[in-house]
Coordinates of C-alpha atoms and ligand atoms in Angstrom, one line a residue:
X150 CA -0.1 -0.1 0.0
X151 CA 1.3 3.4 -0.9
X152 CA 2.5 6.1 1.7
X153 CA -0.1 8.6 3.0
X154 CA -0.6 11.8 0.9
X155 CA -0.8 14.4 3.1
X156 CA 0.1 14.4 6.5
X157 CA 3.8 13.9 7.0
X158 CA 3.7 13.0 10.4
X159 CA 3.8 9.5 10.1
X160 CA 5.7 8.5 7.0
X161 CA 5.1 4.7 7.3
X162 CA 1.3 5.3 7.9
X163 CA -1.1 3.4 5.3
X164 CA -4.1 5.6 3.2
X165 CA -6.5 3.2 5.2
X166 CA -7.4 3.0 8.6
X167 CA -8.7 0.1 10.8
X168 CA -11.7 1.2 13.0
X169 CA -12.1 -1.0 16.2
X170 CA -15.4 -0.3 17.3
X171 CA -17.0 -3.7 16.4
X172 CA -14.4 -5.5 18.8
X173 CA -14.8 -6.7 22.2
X174 CA -18.4 -8.1 21.8
X175 CA -21.6 -6.3 22.8
X176 CA -22.2 -2.5 24.3
X177 CA -23.3 -4.2 27.6
X178 CA -21.4 -3.8 30.7
X179 CA -20.4 -7.9 30.9
X180 CA -17.0 -8.8 30.4
X181 CA -15.5 -10.0 27.2
X182 CA -15.0 -13.5 26.6
X183 CA -12.3 -15.8 25.2
X184 CA -14.5 -15.8 21.5
X185 CA -13.7 -12.0 21.6
X186 CA -9.9 -12.1 21.8
X187 CA -9.8 -14.8 19.3
X188 CA -11.8 -12.7 16.7
X189 CA -9.6 -9.8 17.8
X190 CA -6.5 -11.9 16.7
X191 CA -8.1 -12.9 13.4
X192 CA -9.2 -9.5 12.4
X193 CA -5.7 -8.3 13.6
X194 CA -4.3 -10.5 11.0
X195 CA -6.9 -9.9 8.4
X196 CA -6.0 -6.2 8.9
X197 CA -2.3 -6.7 8.8
X198 CA -2.5 -9.0 5.7
X199 CA -4.3 -6.2 4.1
X200 CA -1.6 -3.9 4.5
X201 CA -3.0 -1.7 6.9
X202 CA -1.3 -0.6 9.9
X203 CA -3.2 1.9 11.5
X204 CA -5.9 1.0 14.3
X205 CA -8.5 3.6 15.7
X206 CA -10.1 2.8 19.3
X207 CA -12.1 5.2 21.6
X208 CA -12.5 4.7 25.3
X209 CA -16.2 3.8 25.1
X210 CA -16.3 1.0 22.2
X211 CA -17.8 -1.6 23.3
X212 CA -17.4 -0.5 26.9
X213 CA -14.2 -0.5 26.9
X214 CA -13.8 -4.2 25.8
X215 CA -12.9 -3.3 22.4
X216 CA -9.3 -1.9 23.8
X217 CA -9.4 -4.7 26.2
X218 CA -9.4 -7.3 23.6
X219 CA -7.0 -5.7 21.6
X220 CA -4.5 -5.2 24.7
X221 CA -4.8 -8.8 25.2
X222 CA -3.5 -9.4 21.3
X223 CA -0.8 -7.0 22.1
X224 CA 0.0 -9.2 25.5
X225 CA 0.3 -12.0 23.1
X226 CA 2.3 -10.6 20.3
X227 CA 4.8 -7.5 22.0
X228 CA 6.3 -7.3 18.7
X229 CA 3.3 -5.8 17.1
X230 CA 2.9 -2.8 19.1
X231 CA 6.1 -1.4 17.2
X232 CA 4.7 -2.4 13.6
X233 CA 1.5 -0.4 14.6
X234 CA -0.1 3.0 15.0
X235 CA -2.9 3.1 17.3
X236 CA -5.5 5.6 17.9
X237 CA -7.7 6.3 20.6
X238 CA -10.2 8.9 21.8
X239 CA -11.8 10.2 24.9
X240 CA -14.5 12.5 25.8
X241 CA -17.8 10.9 25.7
X242 CA -19.6 9.8 28.9
X243 CA -23.0 7.4 28.4
X244 CA -25.6 8.4 30.7
X245 CA -24.9 6.9 34.2
X246 CA -26.2 7.5 38.1
X247 CA -24.1 10.6 37.7
X248 CA -26.1 12.4 34.8
X249 CA -27.2 11.7 31.3
X250 CA -25.3 11.3 28.1
X251 CA -22.7 14.3 28.0
X252 CA -19.2 15.1 26.9
X253 CA -16.3 16.1 29.3
X254 CA -12.8 17.9 27.9
X255 CA -11.6 18.7 31.4
X256 CA -7.8 17.9 32.4
X257 CA -8.9 15.9 35.0
X258 CA -11.2 13.8 32.6
X259 CA -8.6 13.5 29.9
X260 CA -5.7 12.4 32.0
X261 CA -7.6 9.6 33.7
X262 CA -8.8 8.6 30.3
X263 CA -5.6 8.2 28.9
X264 CA -4.4 6.1 32.1
X265 CA -7.5 3.8 31.2
X266 CA -6.7 3.6 27.6
X267 CA -3.0 2.7 28.2
X268 CA -3.9 -0.2 30.5
X269 CA -6.8 -1.6 28.5
X270 CA -4.7 -1.8 25.7
X271 CA -1.5 -2.8 27.6
X272 CA 0.8 -0.3 26.0
X273 CA 2.9 2.6 27.4
X274 CA 1.8 4.9 24.8
X275 CA -0.4 5.7 22.1
X276 CA 0.8 7.4 18.7
X277 CA -2.8 9.8 18.3
X278 CA -5.0 11.1 20.8
X279 CA -8.3 12.6 20.0
X280 CA -11.0 14.5 21.6
X281 CA -13.9 12.6 20.6
X282 CA -17.1 14.9 20.4
X283 CA -17.1 18.8 21.0
X284 CA -17.7 19.5 24.5
X285 CA -19.4 22.8 24.8
X286 CA -17.6 23.3 28.5
X287 CA -14.2 22.8 27.0
X288 CA -11.9 25.4 28.4
X289 CA -8.7 25.4 25.7
X290 CA -6.3 26.1 28.1
X291 CA -7.3 23.0 30.3
X292 CA -7.0 20.6 27.4
X293 CA -3.4 22.3 26.3
X294 CA -2.3 21.6 29.9
X295 CA -3.6 17.9 29.8
X296 CA -2.2 17.4 26.1
X297 CA 1.3 18.7 27.2
X298 CA 1.4 16.7 30.4
X299 CA 0.5 13.5 28.3
X300 CA 3.0 14.5 25.9
X301 CA 5.9 15.0 28.4
X302 CA 5.3 11.9 30.1
X303 CA 5.7 10.0 26.7
X304 CA 1.8 8.7 27.0
X305 CA 0.7 10.1 23.6
X306 CA 2.9 11.2 20.6
X307 CA 0.4 13.5 18.6
X308 CA -3.3 15.1 19.3
X309 CA -6.2 15.6 17.3
X310 CA -9.8 16.0 17.2
X311 CA -13.1 14.5 15.9
X312 CA -16.3 15.7 15.0
X313 CA -15.0 19.2 15.0
X314 CA -15.3 22.3 12.8
X315 CA -12.7 24.6 11.9
X316 CA -13.7 27.5 14.4
X317 CA -13.7 24.6 17.2
X318 CA -10.4 23.6 15.7
X319 CA -8.9 27.0 15.6
X320 CA -9.8 28.1 19.3
X321 CA -8.3 24.9 20.7
X322 CA -5.1 25.2 18.4
X323 CA -4.9 28.8 19.8
X324 CA -4.0 27.5 23.2
X325 CA -1.7 24.5 22.1
X326 CA 2.0 24.4 21.7
X327 CA 1.6 21.6 19.5
X328 CA -0.2 21.3 16.2
X329 CA -3.3 19.1 15.8
X330 CA -2.8 16.6 13.3
X331 CA -6.0 14.9 12.8
X332 CA -9.8 15.6 12.6
X333 CA -12.3 12.4 12.3
X334 CA -15.4 13.3 10.7
X335 CA -18.5 11.3 9.2
X336 CA -17.7 11.2 5.4
X337 CA -19.2 9.0 2.6
X338 CA -21.4 8.5 -0.2
X339 CA -24.4 8.7 2.2
X340 CA -23.4 11.4 4.2
X341 CA -22.5 14.1 1.6
X342 CA -22.6 17.5 3.4
X343 CA -18.8 18.1 2.9
X344 CA -19.2 18.0 -1.1
X345 CA -22.6 19.9 -0.7
X346 CA -20.9 22.3 1.0
X347 CA -18.6 23.1 -1.8
X348 CA -21.0 23.0 -4.9
X349 CA -24.0 24.9 -3.2
X350 CA -21.6 27.8 -2.4
X351 CA -23.4 30.9 -3.4
X352 CA -26.8 28.8 -3.8
X353 CA -30.3 28.9 -1.8
X354 CA -30.1 25.1 -1.9
X355 CA -26.8 25.1 0.4
X356 CA -28.9 26.9 3.4
X357 CA -29.7 24.0 5.5
X358 CA -26.2 22.3 5.1
X359 CA -24.8 20.7 8.8
X360 CA -21.3 20.9 7.4
X361 CA -19.4 23.6 8.6
X362 CA -17.7 25.7 5.6
X363 CA -14.3 26.1 5.4
X364 CA -13.5 23.1 7.5
X365 CA -11.6 20.7 4.7
X366 CA -9.9 23.9 3.8
X367 CA -8.6 24.7 7.1
X368 CA -7.6 20.8 7.6
X369 CA -5.9 20.9 4.3
X370 CA -3.9 24.2 5.1
X371 CA -2.9 23.2 8.3
X372 CA -1.6 19.4 7.1
X373 CA -4.4 18.0 9.6
X374 CA -5.0 14.2 8.7
X375 CA -9.3 14.1 7.2
X376 CA -10.3 10.7 8.4
X377 CA -13.6 9.4 7.5
X378 CA -16.0 7.3 9.9
X379 CA -18.6 5.2 8.1
X380 CA -16.7 5.0 5.3
X381 CA -18.3 1.7 4.3
X382 CA -21.8 2.8 4.8
X383 CA -22.4 0.1 6.9
X384 CA -22.5 -2.2 4.0
X385 CA -25.7 -0.4 2.3
X386 CA -24.3 0.2 -0.9
X387 CA -22.0 -2.9 -0.8
X388 CA -24.4 -5.9 -0.2
X389 CA -27.0 -5.4 1.9
X390 CA -30.6 -5.4 0.7
X391 CA -31.7 -2.3 -0.2
X392 CA -35.0 -3.1 -1.8
X393 CA -37.0 -1.0 0.5
X394 CA -34.6 2.1 0.5
X395 CA -35.1 5.3 -1.7
X396 CA -34.7 5.0 -5.2
X397 CA -31.4 6.6 -5.4
X398 CA -30.0 4.7 -2.8
X399 CA -30.9 1.7 -4.6
X400 CA -29.3 3.2 -7.7
X401 CA -26.4 4.3 -6.0
X402 CA -25.7 0.5 -5.0
X403 CA -26.4 -0.4 -8.6
X404 CA -23.7 1.7 -9.8
X405 CA -21.1 0.4 -7.1
X406 CA -21.4 -2.4 -8.5
X407 CA -21.3 -1.4 -12.0
X408 CA -18.0 0.1 -11.4
X409 CA -16.6 -2.4 -9.0
X410 CA -16.9 -4.7 -12.1
X411 CA -15.3 -1.9 -14.7
X412 CA -12.3 -1.3 -12.2
X413 CA -12.0 -5.2 -11.7
X414 CA -12.5 -4.5 -8.1
X415 CA -14.8 -5.0 -5.1
X416 CA -17.5 -3.2 -4.3
X417 CA -16.0 -1.8 -1.0
X418 CA -12.9 -0.4 -2.5
X419 CA -15.4 1.4 -5.1
X420 CA -16.7 3.3 -1.9
X421 CA -13.1 4.2 -0.2
X422 CA -11.6 5.1 -3.6
X423 CA -14.8 7.6 -3.9
X424 CA -13.1 9.0 -0.6
X425 CA -9.6 8.7 -1.7
X426 CA -10.3 10.5 -4.9
X427 CA -10.8 13.7 -3.0
X428 CA -7.3 15.7 -3.0
X429 CA -7.6 16.4 0.6
X430 CA -6.1 12.7 1.0
X431 CA -8.7 11.5 3.1
X432 CA -7.9 8.7 5.5
X433 CA -10.9 6.0 5.3
X434 CA -11.9 4.5 8.4
X435 CA -13.3 1.0 8.0
X436 CA -15.2 -0.7 10.9
X437 CA -15.8 -4.3 9.4
X438 CA -14.7 -7.2 11.4
X439 CA -15.6 -9.5 8.5
X440 CA -11.9 -10.5 6.9
X441 CA -13.0 -11.0 3.2
X442 CA -14.6 -7.4 3.5
X443 CA -11.4 -6.4 5.0
X444 CA -9.3 -7.8 2.1
X445 CA -11.7 -6.2 -0.2
X446 CA -11.8 -2.7 1.2
X447 CA -7.8 -2.9 0.8
X448 CA -8.2 -3.0 -2.9
X449 CA -9.3 0.6 -2.9
X450 CA -5.5 1.8 -3.3
X451 CA -5.6 0.1 -6.5
X452 CA -8.6 2.2 -7.9
X453 CA -8.4 5.7 -9.2
X454 CA -11.8 6.9 -10.2
X455 CA -12.1 8.9 -13.5
X456 CA -13.7 12.5 -12.9
X457 CA -16.7 11.1 -14.6
X458 CA -16.9 8.0 -12.3
X459 CA -16.5 9.9 -9.3
X460 CA -18.9 12.5 -10.3
X461 CA -21.6 10.3 -11.4
X462 CA -21.3 8.6 -7.9
X463 CA -21.6 11.8 -6.1
X464 CA -24.6 12.9 -8.3
X465 CA -26.4 9.3 -7.9
X466 CA -26.1 9.3 -4.4
X467 CA -27.0 13.0 -3.7
X468 CA -30.2 11.8 -5.8
X469 CA -30.3 15.3 -7.4
X470 CA -28.4 16.9 -10.0
X471 CA -26.0 19.5 -9.7
X472 CA -27.0 23.2 -9.8
Ligands
NAP289 N1 -15.4 9.4 15.6 C1 -16.5 9.2 15.6 O1 -17.4 9.8 16.3 C2 -16.6 7.5 15.0 C3 -18.0 7.4 15.2 C4 -18.4 6.2 14.4 C5 -17.3 5.2 13.9 N2 -16.1 5.7 14.1 C6 -14.7 4.7 13.8 O2 -14.9 4.4 12.3 C7 -15.1 3.1 12.5 C8 -15.8 2.6 11.2 O3 -17.4 3.1 11.4 P1 -18.3 2.2 11.0 O4 -17.9 1.0 11.8 O5 -19.5 3.1 11.6 O6 -18.8 2.4 9.8 P2 -18.6 1.1 8.4 O7 -17.2 0.8 8.3 O8 -19.0 2.1 7.5 O9 -19.3 0.1 8.7 C9 -18.6 -1.2 9.5 C10 -20.1 -2.0 9.8 O10 -20.7 -2.5 8.4 C11 -21.1 -3.9 8.4 N3 -20.9 -3.9 6.5 C12 -20.2 -3.4 6.2 N4 -20.3 -4.2 4.9 C13 -21.4 -4.7 5.1 C14 -22.3 -5.6 4.3 N5 -22.0 -6.0 2.4 N6 -23.1 -6.4 4.7 C15 -23.6 -6.3 5.8 N7 -22.7 -5.8 6.7 C16 -21.9 -5.1 6.5 C17 -20.1 -4.4 9.0 O11 -20.5 -5.4 9.3 P3 -19.3 -6.7 9.7 O12 -18.3 -6.5 10.8 O13 -19.8 -8.0 9.5 O14 -18.4 -6.6 8.1 C18 -19.8 -3.2 10.3 O15 -20.9 -3.5 11.1 C19 -15.4 2.6 13.7 O16 -14.8 1.1 13.9 C20 -14.6 3.7 14.6 O17 -13.4 3.2 14.8 C21 -15.9 6.9 14.6

């Protein structure tokens, strides 16, 4: 697999990342089982075989169990640690006896969370640490303090954010003495606000878009790696039954199949190639735990969509002609 085209922080990083949200069993509080550790070994093997060396975690995935089973893999295969990049996130707290679902970017919460992540993963450090979802009560200086402590302690190498717009990143960056290097946001053929934001500039149809204009440009100008979550559209366009879906979804799934045949590749590869054709150097994160789908996804690095095919996918998936 070629190297990442944009962000130079990790010269060895590959263009596709693996998201570990599906590891560890259920989202309940019961402990993980032996079968989940076995699955984690199989998934890690499939991911490495596919040429992917970047693993995305979060402290909340399957209530910490995704990190725990990954930690079991690292415990059994310690030499793996230096061959891979590990990213994790914190900031989301699910409803508990203290309050409703909420976000927390306080210094104390961040520091405790990273200690929990390291302990569950059985590692001394993580390569990238992201703030998961924007916390309206964030004090940028407090976050900066936490980041500095984590970096000095060698617990975290680099920092980034997730689900943030350019204003939020800019506010935080203003307090940091290190660069934010990644922003992980939802981007895929069934979530196209990031492109509509561009084509509907100065057009009344763009008035209700949820994407904050300028976020892509900010990331590109500041060498912030854009990571795409949900990049396989949960399988909606690459094999799941779409007969009850709106017509444009059915037509998009059909087109994905046609292009897969034309490029002699997989449907998953077409979905990812759509993101990777964007000049921002988007890094898709795939969340499949199915080894065959992981291998099929990796074929995306061999596909460069023509402009015409890229637009055909975009226009079909948005279900409406461009202005
Ligand atoms: N930052 C954030 O806020 C945020 C939010 C969500 C996710 N993420 C990250 O992004 C990663 C990917 O997200 P995601 O898992 O939501 O997205 P995804 O990669 O689009 O979807 C993966 C899911 O779709 C299923 N799937 C894929 N192809 C399928 C097919 N042909 N038929 C049936 N099922 C199919 C997979 O099942 P199988 O396992 O059976 O293949 C898996 O459950 C996560 O692991 C996580 O690391 C981040």
